[in-house]
Structures are given as structure tokens and as C-alpha cells.
Short mmCIF file of C-alpha atoms in Angstrom, two decimals:
data_model
loop_
_atom_site.label_atom_id
_atom_site.label_comp_id
_atom_site.label_asym_id
_atom_site.label_seq_id
_atom_site.Cartn_x
_atom_site.Cartn_y
_atom_site.Cartn_z
CA UNK A 1 -11.60 37.52 26.18
CA UNK A 2 -12.25 34.40 24.00
CA UNK A 3 -11.70 31.00 25.73
CA UNK A 4 -8.64 29.18 24.27
CA UNK A 5 -10.70 26.32 23.00
CA UNK A 6 -12.93 28.40 20.93
CA UNK A 7 -9.90 30.41 19.60
CA UNK A 8 -8.05 27.20 18.38
CA UNK A 9 -11.38 26.09 16.50
CA UNK A 10 -11.85 29.52 15.00
CA UNK A 11 -8.14 29.62 13.80
CA UNK A 12 -8.52 26.02 12.49
CA UNK A 13 -11.47 26.97 10.68
CA UNK A 14 -9.87 30.03 9.24
CA UNK A 15 -6.99 28.01 8.16
CA UNK A 16 -9.02 25.57 6.24
CA UNK A 17 -10.94 28.26 4.59
CA UNK A 18 -7.77 30.11 3.58
CA UNK A 19 -6.44 26.81 1.87
CA UNK A 20 -9.71 26.07 0.25
CA UNK A 21 -8.91 28.28 -2.98
CA UNK A 22 -5.59 26.61 -3.35
CA UNK A 23 -7.12 23.20 -3.13
CA UNK A 24 -9.83 24.10 -5.59
CA UNK A 25 -7.26 25.62 -7.99
CA UNK A 26 -5.38 22.25 -8.39
CA UNK A 27 -5.30 20.83 -11.85
CA UNK A 28 -5.68 17.03 -11.79
CA UNK A 29 -5.92 16.41 -15.45
CA UNK A 30 -2.33 17.20 -16.18
CA UNK A 31 -0.82 14.37 -14.06
CA UNK A 32 1.04 11.95 -16.20
CA UNK A 33 -0.42 8.50 -16.43
CA UNK A 34 1.27 5.33 -17.55
CA UNK A 35 -0.51 2.92 -19.83
CA UNK A 36 -1.87 -0.30 -18.57
CA UNK A 37 0.74 -2.11 -20.70
CA UNK A 38 3.56 -0.53 -19.15
CA UNK A 39 2.14 -0.82 -15.56
CA UNK A 40 1.46 -4.69 -16.30
CA UNK A 41 4.95 -4.95 -17.70
CA UNK A 42 6.58 -3.30 -14.66
CA UNK A 43 4.56 -5.49 -12.48
CA UNK A 44 5.79 -8.62 -14.29
CA UNK A 45 9.36 -7.40 -14.06
CA UNK A 46 8.96 -6.74 -10.31
CA UNK A 47 7.44 -10.20 -9.98
CA UNK A 48 10.19 -11.76 -11.65
CA UNK A 49 13.00 -10.15 -9.80
CA UNK A 50 11.51 -10.73 -6.39
CA UNK A 51 10.40 -14.21 -7.26
CA UNK A 52 13.74 -15.13 -8.55
CA UNK A 53 15.37 -13.74 -5.13
CA UNK A 54 12.99 -15.69 -3.08
CA UNK A 55 13.48 -18.90 -5.02
CA UNK A 56 17.33 -18.46 -4.83
CA UNK A 57 17.37 -17.59 -1.22
CA UNK A 58 15.04 -20.01 0.19
CA UNK A 59 14.06 -22.81 -2.08
CA UNK A 60 12.71 -25.11 0.46
CA UNK A 61 10.44 -22.28 1.93
CA UNK A 62 9.11 -21.53 -1.57
CA UNK A 63 8.10 -25.16 -2.18
CA UNK A 64 6.44 -25.23 1.13
CA UNK A 65 4.50 -22.11 0.70
CA UNK A 66 3.18 -22.94 -2.63
CA UNK A 67 2.02 -26.31 -1.39
CA UNK A 68 0.13 -24.71 1.24
CA UNK A 69 -1.62 -22.28 -0.93
CA UNK A 70 -2.44 -25.11 -3.28
CA UNK A 71 -3.98 -27.27 -0.44
CA UNK A 72 -5.91 -24.38 1.24
CA UNK A 73 -6.48 -21.54 -1.21
CA UNK A 74 -9.31 -20.18 0.92
CA UNK A 75 -7.42 -20.03 4.14
CA UNK A 76 -4.49 -18.33 2.29
CA UNK A 77 -6.75 -15.69 0.87
CA UNK A 78 -8.37 -14.94 4.25
CA UNK A 79 -5.08 -14.73 5.72
CA UNK A 80 -3.65 -12.34 3.14
CA UNK A 81 -6.84 -10.24 3.29
CA UNK A 82 -6.71 -10.01 7.18
CA UNK A 83 -2.86 -9.16 7.15
CA UNK A 84 -3.38 -6.53 4.39
CA UNK A 85 -6.31 -4.77 5.99
CA UNK A 86 -4.92 -5.08 9.52
CA UNK A 87 -1.44 -4.05 8.50
CA UNK A 88 -2.72 -0.79 6.91
CA UNK A 89 -4.68 -0.14 10.05
CA UNK A 90 -1.51 -0.51 12.22
CA UNK A 91 0.51 1.65 9.69
CA UNK A 92 -2.07 4.45 9.86
CA UNK A 93 -2.32 4.24 13.60
CA UNK A 94 1.53 4.42 13.70
CA UNK A 95 1.66 7.53 11.44
CA UNK A 96 -0.33 9.54 13.93
CA UNK A 97 2.73 9.87 16.16
CA UNK A 98 6.04 11.48 15.00
CA UNK A 99 8.04 8.39 16.41
CA UNK A 100 5.74 6.10 14.60
CA UNK A 101 6.43 7.60 11.17
CA UNK A 102 9.92 6.13 11.34
CA UNK A 103 8.22 2.71 11.16
CA UNK A 104 5.14 3.78 9.23
CA UNK A 105 7.00 5.27 6.07
CA UNK A 106 9.10 2.19 5.36
CA UNK A 107 6.02 -0.03 6.31
CA UNK A 108 4.07 1.67 3.65
CA UNK A 109 6.79 1.24 1.08
CA UNK A 110 7.23 -2.26 1.82
CA UNK A 111 3.16 -2.58 1.64
CA UNK A 112 3.22 -1.02 -1.71
CA UNK A 113 5.97 -3.35 -3.06
CA UNK A 114 4.27 -6.41 -1.54
CA UNK A 115 0.89 -5.38 -3.13
CA UNK A 116 2.46 -5.06 -6.45
CA UNK A 117 4.24 -8.46 -6.18
CA UNK A 118 1.05 -10.02 -4.55
CA UNK A 119 -1.18 -8.62 -7.29
CA UNK A 120 0.87 -10.08 -10.19
CA UNK A 121 -0.63 -13.54 -10.13
CA UNK A 122 -4.14 -12.15 -10.00
CA UNK A 123 -3.42 -9.77 -12.93
CA UNK A 124 -2.14 -12.49 -15.38
CA UNK A 125 -4.26 -15.53 -16.36
CA UNK A 126 -2.88 -18.91 -14.85
CA UNK A 127 -2.16 -21.58 -17.55
CA UNK A 128 -3.76 -24.85 -16.76
#
């Protein structure tokens, strides 16, 4: 009789090998792509809507946040980078568990939205 641990490893290997043909047969060239102009326009519209909501809902907070970013741009960049990388690591660790998926899926959606909004000022030149 084969020990259970070896049997599990063997069945896992057979499962991966059985799916290798399906994975190799995928056609990635036919996926529709949006042009960079449409993506930039979509990013601009999302920035406009979210920024308008933020200014309307909390004008004092918006003024204070802009002042802090202008006073210490390096620190703001490092905080954003650390929160972005750390947040992704936490979401991936949460996604490992079934219960964590309830938090991880909305977290990933929020991360994508914040990435689009946060990437907007980087994608457009700042007038001086």
C-alpha cells in the first residue's frame, strides 16, 4: 500500500499534468484590449468623480492632505508605497483562508480603484 502522503503528492502531480494541455491551448491573442487613449480617459473620469466626491464631502480634510503632500512629498510617497505593498501582502495572506476571502475580495476591488485614482496624477503632466 502506498503511504497517504505519497498518494496525495502523486494525485496532485497527475492533476497538474492533466490540466497542462488545457493551459497550453489557451489563446491569449484574442483578448480585447482598450486603447491607451480610452484608458487614460476612463482614469480621468474616475479621478474627476472620486475627487469631486472627496472635495464635496470633506473640504477641510482635502485642503490639509494637499498641504501635507506639498510640504513633504518624499514622506507621502514612502507612506503610499509602504501601504500599497503592505496592503497587497495582507490581502494575499487573507485570501488564503475561506473566511479571509470575504475581506480580501472587496479589499482587492478597493485597491484597484485606489490604484486608478492614485495613478491619475502620475499619468498626466502637472501644469506649473
